[in-house]
Each structure stands twice: as structure tokens, then as C-alpha cells.
PDB file of C-alpha atoms in Angstrom:
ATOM      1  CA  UNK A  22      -7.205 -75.909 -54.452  1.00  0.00           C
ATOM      2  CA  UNK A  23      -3.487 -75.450 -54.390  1.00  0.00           C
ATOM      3  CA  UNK A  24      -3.749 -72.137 -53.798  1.00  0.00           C
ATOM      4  CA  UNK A  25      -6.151 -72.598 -50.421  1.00  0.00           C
ATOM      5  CA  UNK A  26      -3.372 -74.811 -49.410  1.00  0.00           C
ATOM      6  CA  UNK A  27      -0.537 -72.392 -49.223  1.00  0.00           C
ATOM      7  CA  UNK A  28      -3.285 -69.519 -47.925  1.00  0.00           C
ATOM      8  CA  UNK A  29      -4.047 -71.945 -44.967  1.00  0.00           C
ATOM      9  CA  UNK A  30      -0.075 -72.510 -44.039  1.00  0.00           C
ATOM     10  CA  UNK A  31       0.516 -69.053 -44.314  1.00  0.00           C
ATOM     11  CA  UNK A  32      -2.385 -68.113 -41.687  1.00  0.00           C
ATOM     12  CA  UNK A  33      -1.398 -70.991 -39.523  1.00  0.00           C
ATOM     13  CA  UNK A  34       2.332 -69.928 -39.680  1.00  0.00           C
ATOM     14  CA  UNK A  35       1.096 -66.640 -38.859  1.00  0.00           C
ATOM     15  CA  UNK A  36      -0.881 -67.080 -35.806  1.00  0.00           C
ATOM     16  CA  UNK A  37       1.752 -69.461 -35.000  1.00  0.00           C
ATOM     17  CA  UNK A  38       4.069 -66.662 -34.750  1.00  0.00           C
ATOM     18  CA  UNK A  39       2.007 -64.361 -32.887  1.00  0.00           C
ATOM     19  CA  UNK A  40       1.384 -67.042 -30.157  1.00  0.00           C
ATOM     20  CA  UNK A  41       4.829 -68.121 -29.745  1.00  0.00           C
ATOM     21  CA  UNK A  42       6.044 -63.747 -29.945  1.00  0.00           C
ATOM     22  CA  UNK A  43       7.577 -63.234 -26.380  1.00  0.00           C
ATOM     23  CA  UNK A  44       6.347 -59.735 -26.156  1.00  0.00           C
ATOM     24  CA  UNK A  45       2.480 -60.809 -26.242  1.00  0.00           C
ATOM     25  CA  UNK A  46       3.437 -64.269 -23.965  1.00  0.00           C
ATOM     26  CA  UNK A  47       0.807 -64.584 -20.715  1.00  0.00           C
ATOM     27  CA  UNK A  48       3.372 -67.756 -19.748  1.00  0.00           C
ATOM     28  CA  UNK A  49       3.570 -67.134 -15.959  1.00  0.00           C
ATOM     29  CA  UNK A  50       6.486 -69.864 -15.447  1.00  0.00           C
ATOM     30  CA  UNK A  51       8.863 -68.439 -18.394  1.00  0.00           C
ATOM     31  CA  UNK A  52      11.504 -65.975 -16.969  1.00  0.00           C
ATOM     32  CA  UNK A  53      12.283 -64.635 -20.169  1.00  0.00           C
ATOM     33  CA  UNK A  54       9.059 -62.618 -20.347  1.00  0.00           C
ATOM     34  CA  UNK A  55       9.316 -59.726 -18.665  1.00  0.00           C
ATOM     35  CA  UNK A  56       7.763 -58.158 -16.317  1.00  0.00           C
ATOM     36  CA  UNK A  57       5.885 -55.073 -18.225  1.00  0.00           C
ATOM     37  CA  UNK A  58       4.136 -57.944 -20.604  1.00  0.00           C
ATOM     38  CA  UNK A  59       3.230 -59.721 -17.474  1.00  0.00           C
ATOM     39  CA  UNK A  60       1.482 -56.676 -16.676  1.00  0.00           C
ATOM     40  CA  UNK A  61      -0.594 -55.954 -20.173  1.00  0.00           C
ATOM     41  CA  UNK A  62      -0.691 -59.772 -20.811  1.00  0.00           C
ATOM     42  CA  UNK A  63      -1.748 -60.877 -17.237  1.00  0.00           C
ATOM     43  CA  UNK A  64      -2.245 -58.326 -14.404  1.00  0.00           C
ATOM     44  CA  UNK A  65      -4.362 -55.859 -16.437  1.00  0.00           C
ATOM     45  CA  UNK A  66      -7.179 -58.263 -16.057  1.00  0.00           C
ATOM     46  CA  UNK A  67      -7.698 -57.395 -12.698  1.00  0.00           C
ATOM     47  CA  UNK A  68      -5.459 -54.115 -11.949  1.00  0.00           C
ATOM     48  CA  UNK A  69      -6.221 -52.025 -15.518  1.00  0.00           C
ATOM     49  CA  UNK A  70      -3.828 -51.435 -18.098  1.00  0.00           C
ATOM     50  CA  UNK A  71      -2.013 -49.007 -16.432  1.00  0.00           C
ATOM     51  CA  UNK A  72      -2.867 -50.181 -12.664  1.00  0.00           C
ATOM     52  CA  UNK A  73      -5.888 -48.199 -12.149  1.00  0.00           C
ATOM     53  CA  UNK A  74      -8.684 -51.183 -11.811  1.00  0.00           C
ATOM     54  CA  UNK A  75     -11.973 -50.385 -12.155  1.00  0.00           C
ATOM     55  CA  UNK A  76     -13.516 -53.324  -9.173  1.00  0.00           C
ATOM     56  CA  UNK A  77     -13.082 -52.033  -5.589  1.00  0.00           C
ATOM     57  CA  UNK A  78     -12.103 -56.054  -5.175  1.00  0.00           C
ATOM     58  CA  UNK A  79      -8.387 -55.007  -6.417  1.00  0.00           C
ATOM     59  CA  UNK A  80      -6.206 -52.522  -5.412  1.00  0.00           C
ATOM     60  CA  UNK A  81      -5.143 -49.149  -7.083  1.00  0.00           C
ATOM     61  CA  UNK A  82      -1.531 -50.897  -8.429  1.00  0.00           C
ATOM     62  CA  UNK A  83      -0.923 -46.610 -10.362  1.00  0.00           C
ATOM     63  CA  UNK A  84       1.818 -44.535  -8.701  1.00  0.00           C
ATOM     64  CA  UNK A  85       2.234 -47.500  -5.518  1.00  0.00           C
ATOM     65  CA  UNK A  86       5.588 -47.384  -4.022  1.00  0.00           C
ATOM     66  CA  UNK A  87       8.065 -49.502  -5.904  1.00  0.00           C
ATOM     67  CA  UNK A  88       9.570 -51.206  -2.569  1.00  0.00           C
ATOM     68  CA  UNK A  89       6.189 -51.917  -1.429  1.00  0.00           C
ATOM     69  CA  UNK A  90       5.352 -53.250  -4.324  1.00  0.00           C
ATOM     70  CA  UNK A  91       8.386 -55.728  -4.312  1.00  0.00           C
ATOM     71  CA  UNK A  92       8.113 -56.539  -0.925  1.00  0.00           C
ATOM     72  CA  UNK A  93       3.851 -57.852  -1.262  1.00  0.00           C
ATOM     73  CA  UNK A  94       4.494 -59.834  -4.617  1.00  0.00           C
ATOM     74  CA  UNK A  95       7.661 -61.587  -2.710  1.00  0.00           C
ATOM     75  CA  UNK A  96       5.518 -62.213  -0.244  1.00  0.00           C
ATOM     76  CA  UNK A  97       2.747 -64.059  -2.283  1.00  0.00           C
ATOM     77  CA  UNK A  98       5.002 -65.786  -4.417  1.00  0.00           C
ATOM     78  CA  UNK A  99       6.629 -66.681  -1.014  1.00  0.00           C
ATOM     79  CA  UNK A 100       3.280 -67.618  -0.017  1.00  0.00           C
ATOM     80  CA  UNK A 101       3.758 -65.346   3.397  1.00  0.00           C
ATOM     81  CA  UNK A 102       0.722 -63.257   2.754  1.00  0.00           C
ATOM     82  CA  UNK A 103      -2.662 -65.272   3.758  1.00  0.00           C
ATOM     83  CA  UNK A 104      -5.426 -63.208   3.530  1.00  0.00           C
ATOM     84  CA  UNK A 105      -8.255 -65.061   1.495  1.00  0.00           C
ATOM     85  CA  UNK A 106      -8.745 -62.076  -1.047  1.00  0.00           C
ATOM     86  CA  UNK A 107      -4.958 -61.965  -1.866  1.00  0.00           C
ATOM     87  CA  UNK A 108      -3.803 -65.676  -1.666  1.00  0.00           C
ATOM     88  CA  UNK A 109      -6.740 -66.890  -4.132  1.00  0.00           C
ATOM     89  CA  UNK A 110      -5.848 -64.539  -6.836  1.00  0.00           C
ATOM     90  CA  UNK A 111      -1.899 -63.714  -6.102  1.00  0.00           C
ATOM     91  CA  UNK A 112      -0.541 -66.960  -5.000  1.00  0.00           C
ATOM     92  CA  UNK A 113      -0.898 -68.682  -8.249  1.00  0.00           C
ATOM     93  CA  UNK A 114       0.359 -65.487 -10.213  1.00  0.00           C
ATOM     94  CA  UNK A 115       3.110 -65.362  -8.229  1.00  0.00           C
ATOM     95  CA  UNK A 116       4.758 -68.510  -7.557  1.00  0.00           C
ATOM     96  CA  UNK A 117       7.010 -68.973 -10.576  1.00  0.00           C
ATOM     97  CA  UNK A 118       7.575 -65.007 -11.199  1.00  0.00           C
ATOM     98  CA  UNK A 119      11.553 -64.205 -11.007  1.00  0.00           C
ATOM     99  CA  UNK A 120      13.227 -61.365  -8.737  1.00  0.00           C
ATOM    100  CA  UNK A 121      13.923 -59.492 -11.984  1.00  0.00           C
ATOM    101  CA  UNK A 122      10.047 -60.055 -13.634  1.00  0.00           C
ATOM    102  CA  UNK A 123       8.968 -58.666  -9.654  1.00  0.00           C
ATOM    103  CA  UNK A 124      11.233 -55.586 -10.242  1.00  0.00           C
ATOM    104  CA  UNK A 125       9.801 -55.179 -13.709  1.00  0.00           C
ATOM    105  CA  UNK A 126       6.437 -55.240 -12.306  1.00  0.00           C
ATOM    106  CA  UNK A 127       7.099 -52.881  -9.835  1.00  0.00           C
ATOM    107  CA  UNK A 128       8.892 -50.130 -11.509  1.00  0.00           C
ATOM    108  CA  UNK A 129       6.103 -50.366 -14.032  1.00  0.00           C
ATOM    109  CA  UNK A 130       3.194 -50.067 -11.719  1.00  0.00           C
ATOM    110  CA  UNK A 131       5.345 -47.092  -9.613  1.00  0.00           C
ATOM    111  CA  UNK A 132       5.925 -44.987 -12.912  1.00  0.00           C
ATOM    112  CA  UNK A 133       1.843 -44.979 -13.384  1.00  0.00           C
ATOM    113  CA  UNK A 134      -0.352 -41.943 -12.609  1.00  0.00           C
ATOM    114  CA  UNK A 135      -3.002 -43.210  -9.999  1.00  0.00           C
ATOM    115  CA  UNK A 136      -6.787 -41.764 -10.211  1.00  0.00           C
ATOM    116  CA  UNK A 137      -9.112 -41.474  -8.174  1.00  0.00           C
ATOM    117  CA  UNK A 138     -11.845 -43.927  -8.228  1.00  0.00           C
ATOM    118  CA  UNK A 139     -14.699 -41.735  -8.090  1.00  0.00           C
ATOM    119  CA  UNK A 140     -17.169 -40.750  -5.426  1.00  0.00           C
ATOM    120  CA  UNK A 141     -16.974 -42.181  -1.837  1.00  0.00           C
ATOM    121  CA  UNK A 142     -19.670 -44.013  -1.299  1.00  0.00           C
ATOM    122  CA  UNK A 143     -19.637 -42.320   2.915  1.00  0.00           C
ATOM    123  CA  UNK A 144     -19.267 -38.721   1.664  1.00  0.00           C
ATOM    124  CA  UNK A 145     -20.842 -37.854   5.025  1.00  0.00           C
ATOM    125  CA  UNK A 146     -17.788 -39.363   6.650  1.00  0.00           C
ATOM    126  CA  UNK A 147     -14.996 -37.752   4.493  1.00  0.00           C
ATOM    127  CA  UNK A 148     -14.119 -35.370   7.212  1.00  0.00           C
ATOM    128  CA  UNK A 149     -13.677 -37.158   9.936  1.00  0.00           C
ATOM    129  CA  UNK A 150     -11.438 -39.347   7.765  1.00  0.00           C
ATOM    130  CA  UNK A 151      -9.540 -36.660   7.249  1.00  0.00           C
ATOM    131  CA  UNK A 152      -8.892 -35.669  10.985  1.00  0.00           C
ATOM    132  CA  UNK A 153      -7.969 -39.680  11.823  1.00  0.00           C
ATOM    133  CA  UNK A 154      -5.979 -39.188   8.545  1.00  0.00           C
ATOM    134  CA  UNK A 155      -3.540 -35.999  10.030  1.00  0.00           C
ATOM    135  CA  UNK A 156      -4.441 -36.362  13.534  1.00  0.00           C
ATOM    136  CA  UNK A 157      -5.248 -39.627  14.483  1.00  0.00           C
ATOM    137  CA  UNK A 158      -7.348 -40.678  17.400  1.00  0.00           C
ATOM    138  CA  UNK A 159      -5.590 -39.546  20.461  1.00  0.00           C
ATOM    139  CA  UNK A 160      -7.893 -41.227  22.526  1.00  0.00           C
ATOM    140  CA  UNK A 161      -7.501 -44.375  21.341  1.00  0.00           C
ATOM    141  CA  UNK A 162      -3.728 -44.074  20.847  1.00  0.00           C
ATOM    142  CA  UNK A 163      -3.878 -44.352  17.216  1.00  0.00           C
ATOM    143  CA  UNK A 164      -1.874 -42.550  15.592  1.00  0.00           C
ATOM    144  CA  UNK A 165      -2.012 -40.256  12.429  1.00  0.00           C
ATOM    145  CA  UNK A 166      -1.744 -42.098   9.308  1.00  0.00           C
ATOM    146  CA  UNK A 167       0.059 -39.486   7.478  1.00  0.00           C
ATOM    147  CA  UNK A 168       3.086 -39.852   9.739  1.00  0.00           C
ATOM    148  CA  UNK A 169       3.468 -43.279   8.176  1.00  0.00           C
ATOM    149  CA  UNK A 170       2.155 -42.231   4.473  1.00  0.00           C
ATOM    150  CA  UNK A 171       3.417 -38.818   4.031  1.00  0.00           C
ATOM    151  CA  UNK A 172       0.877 -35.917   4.062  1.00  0.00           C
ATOM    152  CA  UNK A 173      -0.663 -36.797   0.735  1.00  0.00           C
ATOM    153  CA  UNK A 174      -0.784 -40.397   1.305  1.00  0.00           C
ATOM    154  CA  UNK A 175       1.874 -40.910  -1.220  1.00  0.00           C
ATOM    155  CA  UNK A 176       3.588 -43.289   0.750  1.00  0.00           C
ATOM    156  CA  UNK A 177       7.176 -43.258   1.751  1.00  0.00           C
ATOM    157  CA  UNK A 178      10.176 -45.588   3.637  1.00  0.00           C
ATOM    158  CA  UNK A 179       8.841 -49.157   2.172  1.00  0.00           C
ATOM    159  CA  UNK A 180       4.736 -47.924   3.512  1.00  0.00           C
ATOM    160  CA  UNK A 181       2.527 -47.876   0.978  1.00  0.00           C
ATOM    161  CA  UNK A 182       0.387 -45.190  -1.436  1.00  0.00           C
ATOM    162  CA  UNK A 183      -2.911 -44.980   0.402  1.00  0.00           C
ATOM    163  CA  UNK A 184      -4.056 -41.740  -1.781  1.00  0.00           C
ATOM    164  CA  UNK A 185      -6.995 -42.708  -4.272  1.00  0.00           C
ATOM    165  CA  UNK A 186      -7.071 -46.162  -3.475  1.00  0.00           C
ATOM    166  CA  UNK A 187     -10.740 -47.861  -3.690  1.00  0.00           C
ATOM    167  CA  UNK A 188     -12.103 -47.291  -0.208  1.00  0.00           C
ATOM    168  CA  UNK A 189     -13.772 -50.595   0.736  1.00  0.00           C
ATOM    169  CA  UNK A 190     -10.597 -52.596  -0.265  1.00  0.00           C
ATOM    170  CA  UNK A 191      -8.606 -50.063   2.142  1.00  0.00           C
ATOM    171  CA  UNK A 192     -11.777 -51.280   4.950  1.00  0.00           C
ATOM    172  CA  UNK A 193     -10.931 -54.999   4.274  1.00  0.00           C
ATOM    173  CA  UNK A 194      -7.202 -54.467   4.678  1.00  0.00           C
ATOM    174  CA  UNK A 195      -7.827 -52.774   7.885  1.00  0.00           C
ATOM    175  CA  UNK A 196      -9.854 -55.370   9.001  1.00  0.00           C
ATOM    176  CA  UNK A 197      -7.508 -58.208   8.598  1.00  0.00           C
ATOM    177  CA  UNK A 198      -4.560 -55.700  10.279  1.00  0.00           C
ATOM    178  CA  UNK A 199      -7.050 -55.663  13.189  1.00  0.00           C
ATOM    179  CA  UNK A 200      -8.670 -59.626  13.222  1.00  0.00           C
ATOM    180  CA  UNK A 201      -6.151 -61.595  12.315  1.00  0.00           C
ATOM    181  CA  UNK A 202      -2.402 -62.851  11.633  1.00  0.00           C
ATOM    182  CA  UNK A 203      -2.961 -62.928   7.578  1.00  0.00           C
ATOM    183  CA  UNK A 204      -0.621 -60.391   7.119  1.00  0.00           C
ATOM    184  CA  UNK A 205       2.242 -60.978   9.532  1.00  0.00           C
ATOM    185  CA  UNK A 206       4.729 -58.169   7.896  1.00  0.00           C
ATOM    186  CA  UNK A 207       2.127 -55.661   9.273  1.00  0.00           C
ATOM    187  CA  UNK A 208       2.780 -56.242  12.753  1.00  0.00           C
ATOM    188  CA  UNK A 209       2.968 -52.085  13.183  1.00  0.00           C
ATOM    189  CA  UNK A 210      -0.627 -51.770  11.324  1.00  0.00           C
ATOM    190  CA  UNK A 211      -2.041 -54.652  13.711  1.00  0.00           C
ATOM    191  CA  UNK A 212      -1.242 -52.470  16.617  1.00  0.00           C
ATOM    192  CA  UNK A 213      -2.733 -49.114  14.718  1.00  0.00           C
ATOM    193  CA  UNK A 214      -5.957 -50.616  13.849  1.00  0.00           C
ATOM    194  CA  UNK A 215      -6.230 -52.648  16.936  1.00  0.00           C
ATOM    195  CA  UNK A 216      -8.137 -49.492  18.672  1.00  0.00           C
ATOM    196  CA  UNK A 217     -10.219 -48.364  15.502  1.00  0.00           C
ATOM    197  CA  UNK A 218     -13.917 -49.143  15.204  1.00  0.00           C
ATOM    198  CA  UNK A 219     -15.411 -49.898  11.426  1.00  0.00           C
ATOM    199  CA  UNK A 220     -17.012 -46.375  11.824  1.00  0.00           C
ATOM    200  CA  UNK A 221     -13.538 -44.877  11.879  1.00  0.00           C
ATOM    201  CA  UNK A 222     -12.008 -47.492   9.491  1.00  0.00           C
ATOM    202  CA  UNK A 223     -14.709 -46.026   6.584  1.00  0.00           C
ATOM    203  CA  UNK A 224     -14.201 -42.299   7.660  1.00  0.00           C
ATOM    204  CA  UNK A 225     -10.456 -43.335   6.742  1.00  0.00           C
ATOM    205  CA  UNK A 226     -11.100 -44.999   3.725  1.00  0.00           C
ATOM    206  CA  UNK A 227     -13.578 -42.397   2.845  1.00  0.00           C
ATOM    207  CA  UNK A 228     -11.133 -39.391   3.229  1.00  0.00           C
ATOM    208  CA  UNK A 229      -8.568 -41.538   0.708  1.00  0.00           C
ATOM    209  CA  UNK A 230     -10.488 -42.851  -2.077  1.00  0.00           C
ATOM    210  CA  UNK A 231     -11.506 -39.070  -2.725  1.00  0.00           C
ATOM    211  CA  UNK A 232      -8.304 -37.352  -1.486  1.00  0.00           C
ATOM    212  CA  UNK A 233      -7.388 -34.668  -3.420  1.00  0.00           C
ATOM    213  CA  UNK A 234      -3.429 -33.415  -4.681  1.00  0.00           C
ATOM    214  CA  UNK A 235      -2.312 -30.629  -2.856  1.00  0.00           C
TER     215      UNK A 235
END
């Protein structure tokens, strides 16, 4: 009986331990955990272990750029980005996170290879993505998006990684750019999407979610 005793205390000590170790914590509102456990403990829920998430719902986190990625979790913990999809998830995540968890997160996420989610689902499409992709639409006055995103889509100057992210999330972003004030930072991608139709805003997304490293 004695010997049950001391078993029990030693299990409960045990998994006392591992719940109270810092390195395993999921405690959103404690500074001291940093910013690469946030991101096994917490983000990987939604954004994969190592950023690449498997639901279109949530973006491709792998190889973003780190300033971009500073400047969109400021903004939810600063509770300046509105759209629905974002604010329901991010805001919440977010709010207590410090500047140096934020830089954590990002230089963890940056460091990540991204790949490519798989088949467009508008393969019919992916060329014509690719022309509004290098071109643009000069009819419209929209102009190329690799001008913005570099000629891979890596990103560059604060924009953001648009290579292999899931398509239809890259649609819905595009949308809000072009419907409404959710994202106020955008103000340059209101004015590029402003002219695009959804036709050309899944040719787009089409062309990136399969774009291939050149």
C-alpha cells in the first residue's frame, strides 16, 4: 500500500513537471515563453509544424517574409486587421504576445522551406495567371504582381511570399483588398485589385499555389 503511495507522488510530481516545463508551455499571456514554442505548442494547430498547413483556410506561414510577418501579427494583436477569417482566429492569439515572442515567431516561420500545396484546383487557368502574374492587365491598369513580389513570388521590401501559398485563401485576400476596408495597411493592394474580376483573381491564385522554383 505504501509503496502505491510513493508510485502515485512520483507520477503526479512528474506530470507536474512536464506541465509547468516552459519549453512545452501553450500559455499565450506568459512572455517568458518564447516564441518558437508558441509556434509547436500553439500555431502548429492551424499553420503545421513547420508553417506549411494542410487547410486552404490558413495561410502558407514556410519561407514568408520575416517583416511581413511582424508587421500582420502587430497588427492583430493591435487589433488593426478586421477581416472576419483573421480577427476570429488571430486576435485572441495575439493580444498578449510580446515584441520579442512576435520576432521569435517570425524568424522561425521565415527560416522554413515552403511547399507547394498540391494541384490547383483551376489548372485550366494556370496560364493566364501567369501572364497577370509578370504582366499584369494593362487594360485594366493593374499592374504585374511580380514587380511587388519579386519574379518568383518570394516577396521582397516588407510585401509578402505569394509563391505556393493555398490558392483560394490568396482569392479571399484579394477579395477583401477589393470589397472592403478590413485591411487598411493594404491601401496599394485595394487599388491593384480594384480593376480585377474573380476570373482573374483565380487565374492568379492558380498560377501561385502551383508555381514552380526557377
Amino acid at each position: 500500500m505504501k509503496s502505491s503511495k510513493l508510485l502515485a507522488i512520483a507520477l503526479l510530481t512528474t506530470f507536474g513537471a512536464a506541465c509547468s516545463n516552459i519549453e512545452r508551455s501553450r500559455s499565450l499571456d506568459n512572455p517568458a515563453i518564447a516564441g518558437t514554442t508558441l509556434a509547436s505548442q500553439v500555431c502548429s494547430n492551424c499553420h503545421g509544424l513547420d508553417g506549411n498547413s494542410t487547410s486552404p483556410n490558413f495561410p502558407q506561414l514556410a519561407g514568408q517574409q520575416k517583416e511581413y510577418l511582424i508587421a500582420q501579427l502587430t497588427g492583430f494583436r493591435n487589433h488593426k486587421r478586421l477581416d472576419p477569417a483573421g480577427f476570429e482566429y488571430m486576435w485572441g492569439i495575439s493580444r498578449s504576445l510580446t515584441d520579442e515572442q512576435i520576432g521569435d515567431l517570425a524568424t522561425y516561420y521565415a527560416a522554413k522551406i515552403r511547399n507547394a500545396p498540391g494541384p490547383s484546383s483551376n489548372p485550366s487557368l494556370i496560364a493566364e495567371g501567369k501572364d497577370i502574374f509578370v504582366n499584369g492587365i494593362s487594360e485594366k491598369s493593374v499592374p504585374a504582381c511580380a514587380s511587388c513580389h519579386g519574379e518568383q513570388g518570394q516577396g521582397m521590401a516588407g510585401n509578402p511570399r505569394l509563391a505556393n501559398q493555398h490558392e483560394d485563401y490568396l482569392v479571399k485576400q484579394l477579395m477583401v483588398f477589393q470589397r472592403t476596408d478590413e485591411r487598411p495597411e493594404g491601401s496599394v493592394m485595394k487599388v491593384v485589385a480594384h480593376s480585377m474580376t474573380p476570373l482573374d483573381m483565380k487565374a492568379v491564385a492558380a498560377y501561385l499555389q502551383e508555381m514552380p522554383s526557377e
